[in-house]
Amino acid sequence: MKYYVIYDGNCNLCVTLVQLLETLDQGKLFRYTSMQDEQILSQWAITPQDCEQGMILIDGNALERRWQGSAAVEEIGRLLPLGTVFVDAYRTLPGMRWAGDRFYEQIRDHRYTLFGKRSQTYQSAYCVDGSCKVDNYHGK
């Protein structure tokens, strides 16, 4: 089973988190594409306006199954080893989901101001279509 993570390849925070996920997963479960890759996004009928609402996670076995924003973060967490324990605890605490959604929105809307913007769009070594170069993963 594969999941596709659509992230902002120009956002320092977003790229750092994708690199962490790449290190943890090693391409076993997740493949990545940036929001800036309009050619790939168009294959899934995702527009730049859709991307404004935050990262997107797509179930590779059922492309209509999608999560966005903080829901995508939760689902990624749930899919990681032992992640279900933490995500379930987060979901059961009163008010946490609401607070998490607001926190995500603030980071999303101010990510460049808070964390900076990359001069080049990051491309994952674990890309959706297999055309990516491993050199990009190592920052070359």
mmCIF file of N, CA, C and O in Angstrom, residues 74-123:
data_model
loop_
_atom_site.group_PDB
_atom_site.id
_atom_site.type_symbol
_atom_site.label_atom_id
_atom_site.label_comp_id
_atom_site.label_asym_id
_atom_site.label_seq_id
_atom_site.Cartn_x
_atom_site.Cartn_y
_atom_site.Cartn_z
ATOM 1 N N GLU A 74 -2.632 13.986 10.957
ATOM 2 C CA GLU A 74 -3.125 12.919 11.844
ATOM 3 C C GLU A 74 -3.038 11.554 11.163
ATOM 4 O O GLU A 74 -2.609 10.575 11.775
ATOM 5 N N GLU A 75 -3.473 11.479 9.915
ATOM 6 C CA GLU A 75 -3.479 10.197 9.214
ATOM 7 C C GLU A 75 -2.055 9.688 8.986
ATOM 8 O O GLU A 75 -1.789 8.492 9.146
ATOM 9 N N ILE A 76 -1.140 10.568 8.642
ATOM 10 C CA ILE A 76 0.266 10.162 8.493
ATOM 11 C C ILE A 76 0.782 9.625 9.827
ATOM 12 O O ILE A 76 1.417 8.572 9.877
ATOM 13 N N GLY A 77 0.487 10.332 10.901
ATOM 14 C CA GLY A 77 0.893 9.870 12.222
ATOM 15 C C GLY A 77 0.308 8.511 12.548
ATOM 16 O O GLY A 77 0.991 7.628 13.078
ATOM 17 N N ARG A 78 -0.949 8.311 12.213
ATOM 18 C CA ARG A 78 -1.618 7.037 12.489
ATOM 19 C C ARG A 78 -0.979 5.885 11.713
ATOM 20 O O ARG A 78 -0.898 4.761 12.195
ATOM 21 N N LEU A 79 -0.490 6.165 10.511
ATOM 22 C CA LEU A 79 0.098 5.133 9.655
ATOM 23 C C LEU A 79 1.515 4.725 10.069
ATOM 24 O O LEU A 79 1.981 3.652 9.703
ATOM 25 N N LEU A 80 2.178 5.592 10.821
ATOM 26 C CA LEU A 80 3.541 5.277 11.268
ATOM 27 C C LEU A 80 3.510 4.225 12.372
ATOM 28 O O LEU A 80 2.522 4.120 13.110
ATOM 29 N N PRO A 81 4.593 3.460 12.522
ATOM 30 C CA PRO A 81 4.639 2.463 13.602
ATOM 31 C C PRO A 81 4.379 3.116 14.961
ATOM 32 O O PRO A 81 4.961 4.156 15.271
ATOM 33 N N LEU A 82 3.504 2.529 15.723
ATOM 34 C CA LEU A 82 3.074 3.013 17.043
ATOM 35 C C LEU A 82 2.329 4.342 16.995
ATOM 36 O O LEU A 82 1.974 4.898 18.030
ATOM 37 N N GLY A 83 2.110 4.874 15.811
ATOM 38 C CA GLY A 83 1.452 6.165 15.688
ATOM 39 C C GLY A 83 0.007 6.162 16.136
ATOM 40 O O GLY A 83 -0.490 7.159 16.656
ATOM 41 N N THR A 84 -0.667 5.041 15.950
ATOM 42 C CA THR A 84 -2.076 4.954 16.331
ATOM 43 C C THR A 84 -2.274 5.278 17.802
ATOM 44 O O THR A 84 -3.229 5.965 18.171
ATOM 45 N N VAL A 85 -1.377 4.828 18.650
ATOM 46 C CA VAL A 85 -1.480 5.079 20.094
ATOM 47 C C VAL A 85 -1.505 6.581 20.365
ATOM 48 O O VAL A 85 -2.358 7.078 21.107
ATOM 49 N N PHE A 86 -0.595 7.305 19.733
ATOM 50 C CA PHE A 86 -0.496 8.748 19.972
ATOM 51 C C PHE A 86 -1.651 9.512 19.344
ATOM 52 O O PHE A 86 -2.210 10.421 19.952
ATOM 53 N N VAL A 87 -2.009 9.144 18.121
ATOM 54 C CA VAL A 87 -3.102 9.836 17.437
ATOM 55 C C VAL A 87 -4.422 9.581 18.167
ATOM 56 O O VAL A 87 -5.214 10.510 18.361
ATOM 57 N N ASP A 88 -4.664 8.352 18.595
ATOM 58 C CA ASP A 88 -5.892 8.057 19.335
ATOM 59 C C ASP A 88 -5.952 8.849 20.644
ATOM 60 O O ASP A 88 -7.017 9.365 21.011
ATOM 61 N N ALA A 89 -4.837 8.953 21.335
ATOM 62 C CA ALA A 89 -4.800 9.737 22.581
ATOM 63 C C ALA A 89 -5.087 11.209 22.287
ATOM 64 O O ALA A 89 -5.875 11.856 22.993
ATOM 65 N N TYR A 90 -4.490 11.736 21.242
ATOM 66 C CA TYR A 90 -4.716 13.123 20.825
ATOM 67 C C TYR A 90 -6.191 13.352 20.515
ATOM 68 O O TYR A 90 -6.780 14.346 20.933
ATOM 69 N N ARG A 91 -6.788 12.413 19.798
ATOM 70 C CA ARG A 91 -8.184 12.563 19.383
ATOM 71 C C ARG A 91 -9.159 12.472 20.554
ATOM 72 O O ARG A 91 -10.258 13.023 20.486
ATOM 73 N N THR A 92 -8.798 11.771 21.606
ATOM 74 C CA THR A 92 -9.724 11.604 22.734
ATOM 75 C C THR A 92 -9.665 12.745 23.745
ATOM 76 O O THR A 92 -10.599 12.909 24.519
ATOM 77 N N LEU A 93 -8.600 13.519 23.737
ATOM 78 C CA LEU A 93 -8.501 14.634 24.676
ATOM 79 C C LEU A 93 -9.443 15.754 24.248
ATOM 80 O O LEU A 93 -9.385 16.218 23.103
ATOM 81 N N PRO A 94 -10.315 16.195 25.139
ATOM 82 C CA PRO A 94 -11.289 17.236 24.788
ATOM 83 C C PRO A 94 -10.609 18.507 24.274
ATOM 84 O O PRO A 94 -9.670 19.016 24.873
ATOM 85 N N GLY A 95 -11.077 18.966 23.139
ATOM 86 C CA GLY A 95 -10.589 20.223 22.570
ATOM 87 C C GLY A 95 -9.286 20.138 21.789
ATOM 88 O O GLY A 95 -8.891 21.106 21.147
ATOM 89 N N MET A 96 -8.609 19.008 21.845
ATOM 90 C CA MET A 96 -7.302 18.908 21.176
ATOM 91 C C MET A 96 -7.420 18.982 19.655
ATOM 92 O O MET A 96 -6.595 19.609 19.000
ATOM 93 N N ARG A 97 -8.404 18.322 19.096
ATOM 94 C CA ARG A 97 -8.550 18.345 17.640
ATOM 95 C C ARG A 97 -8.838 19.774 17.164
ATOM 96 O O ARG A 97 -8.253 20.239 16.198
ATOM 97 N N TRP A 98 -9.724 20.469 17.860
ATOM 98 C CA TRP A 98 -10.032 21.851 17.507
ATOM 99 C C TRP A 98 -8.769 22.709 17.612
ATOM 100 O O TRP A 98 -8.450 23.477 16.706
ATOM 101 N N ALA A 99 -8.037 22.566 18.710
ATOM 102 C CA ALA A 99 -6.809 23.338 18.906
ATOM 103 C C ALA A 99 -5.762 22.970 17.863
ATOM 104 O O ALA A 99 -5.070 23.843 17.335
ATOM 105 N N GLY A 100 -5.655 21.701 17.546
ATOM 106 C CA GLY A 100 -4.718 21.246 16.530
ATOM 107 C C GLY A 100 -5.039 21.822 15.165
ATOM 108 O O GLY A 100 -4.142 22.217 14.417
ATOM 109 N N ASP A 101 -6.327 21.868 14.833
ATOM 110 C CA ASP A 101 -6.753 22.458 13.556
ATOM 111 C C ASP A 101 -6.376 23.939 13.498
ATOM 112 O O ASP A 101 -5.862 24.424 12.481
ATOM 113 N N ARG A 102 -6.621 24.680 14.576
ATOM 114 C CA ARG A 102 -6.291 26.120 14.602
ATOM 115 C C ARG A 102 -4.776 26.320 14.522
ATOM 116 O O ARG A 102 -4.294 27.215 13.837
ATOM 117 N N PHE A 103 -4.020 25.495 15.247
ATOM 118 C CA PHE A 103 -2.564 25.585 15.225
ATOM 119 C C PHE A 103 -2.046 25.327 13.806
ATOM 120 O O PHE A 103 -1.214 26.074 13.292
ATOM 121 N N TYR A 104 -2.553 24.277 13.164
ATOM 122 C CA TYR A 104 -2.144 23.962 11.797
ATOM 123 C C TYR A 104 -2.437 25.140 10.866
ATOM 124 O O TYR A 104 -1.601 25.519 10.042
ATOM 125 N N GLU A 105 -3.625 25.722 10.977
ATOM 126 C CA GLU A 105 -4.003 26.843 10.113
ATOM 127 C C GLU A 105 -3.053 28.029 10.277
ATOM 128 O O GLU A 105 -2.676 28.664 9.291
ATOM 129 N N GLN A 106 -2.662 28.324 11.519
ATOM 130 C CA GLN A 106 -1.744 29.439 11.763
ATOM 131 C C GLN A 106 -0.375 29.178 11.140
ATOM 132 O O GLN A 106 0.202 30.062 10.509
ATOM 133 N N ILE A 107 0.130 27.963 11.322
ATOM 134 C CA ILE A 107 1.423 27.609 10.725
ATOM 135 C C ILE A 107 1.310 27.659 9.200
ATOM 136 O O ILE A 107 2.165 28.225 8.525
ATOM 137 N N ARG A 108 0.255 27.049 8.652
ATOM 138 C CA ARG A 108 0.044 27.032 7.201
ATOM 139 C C ARG A 108 0.026 28.443 6.620
ATOM 140 O O ARG A 108 0.681 28.726 5.611
ATOM 141 N N ASP A 109 -0.710 29.327 7.265
ATOM 142 C CA ASP A 109 -0.900 30.672 6.726
ATOM 143 C C ASP A 109 0.310 31.582 6.915
ATOM 144 O O ASP A 109 0.416 32.608 6.228
ATOM 145 N N HIS A 110 1.226 31.230 7.817
ATOM 146 C CA HIS A 110 2.380 32.088 8.100
ATOM 147 C C HIS A 110 3.708 31.343 7.987
ATOM 148 O O HIS A 110 4.717 31.786 8.537
ATOM 149 N N ARG A 111 3.717 30.232 7.276
ATOM 150 C CA ARG A 111 4.899 29.360 7.239
ATOM 151 C C ARG A 111 6.131 30.044 6.668
ATOM 152 O O ARG A 111 7.233 29.824 7.152
ATOM 153 N N TYR A 112 5.985 30.870 5.650
ATOM 154 C CA TYR A 112 7.163 31.523 5.074
ATOM 155 C C TYR A 112 7.715 32.578 6.013
ATOM 156 O O TYR A 112 8.930 32.732 6.141
ATOM 157 N N THR A 113 6.833 33.301 6.686
ATOM 158 C CA THR A 113 7.272 34.320 7.640
ATOM 159 C C THR A 113 7.974 33.673 8.833
ATOM 160 O O THR A 113 9.023 34.141 9.274
ATOM 161 N N LEU A 114 7.392 32.592 9.334
ATOM 162 C CA LEU A 114 7.932 31.940 10.527
ATOM 163 C C LEU A 114 9.174 31.097 10.258
ATOM 164 O O LEU A 114 10.098 31.063 11.070
ATOM 165 N N PHE A 115 9.215 30.405 9.119
ATOM 166 C CA PHE A 115 10.270 29.422 8.876
ATOM 167 C C PHE A 115 11.090 29.679 7.617
ATOM 168 O O PHE A 115 12.049 28.971 7.358
ATOM 169 N N GLY A 116 10.702 30.656 6.825
ATOM 170 C CA GLY A 116 11.446 30.993 5.628
ATOM 171 C C GLY A 116 11.004 30.208 4.402
ATOM 172 O O GLY A 116 10.307 29.205 4.493
ATOM 173 N N LYS A 117 11.448 30.721 3.260
ATOM 174 C CA LYS A 117 11.098 30.131 1.969
ATOM 175 C C LYS A 117 12.376 29.709 1.267
ATOM 176 O O LYS A 117 13.351 30.457 1.228
ATOM 177 N N ARG A 118 12.371 28.525 0.732
ATOM 178 C CA ARG A 118 13.531 27.972 0.028
ATOM 179 C C ARG A 118 13.740 28.689 -1.314
ATOM 180 O O ARG A 118 12.769 29.095 -1.947
ATOM 181 N N SER A 119 14.982 28.766 -1.745
ATOM 182 C CA SER A 119 15.268 29.375 -3.049
ATOM 183 C C SER A 119 15.006 28.392 -4.192
ATOM 184 O O SER A 119 14.786 28.805 -5.321
ATOM 185 N N GLN A 120 15.024 27.088 -3.887
ATOM 186 C CA GLN A 120 14.717 26.057 -4.883
ATOM 187 C C GLN A 120 13.701 25.088 -4.293
ATOM 188 O O GLN A 120 13.793 24.724 -3.113
ATOM 189 N N THR A 121 12.779 24.645 -5.124
ATOM 190 C CA THR A 121 11.763 23.689 -4.683
ATOM 191 C C THR A 121 12.407 22.340 -4.397
ATOM 192 O O THR A 121 13.150 21.811 -5.225
ATOM 193 N N TYR A 122 12.126 21.780 -3.236
ATOM 194 C CA TYR A 122 12.670 20.480 -2.848
ATOM 195 C C TYR A 122 11.919 19.361 -3.564
ATOM 196 O O TYR A 122 10.699 19.361 -3.617
ATOM 197 N N GLN A 123 12.673 18.426 -4.102
ATOM 198 C CA GLN A 123 12.102 17.233 -4.734
ATOM 199 C C GLN A 123 12.577 16.011 -3.948
ATOM 200 O O GLN A 123 13.773 15.804 -3.800
#
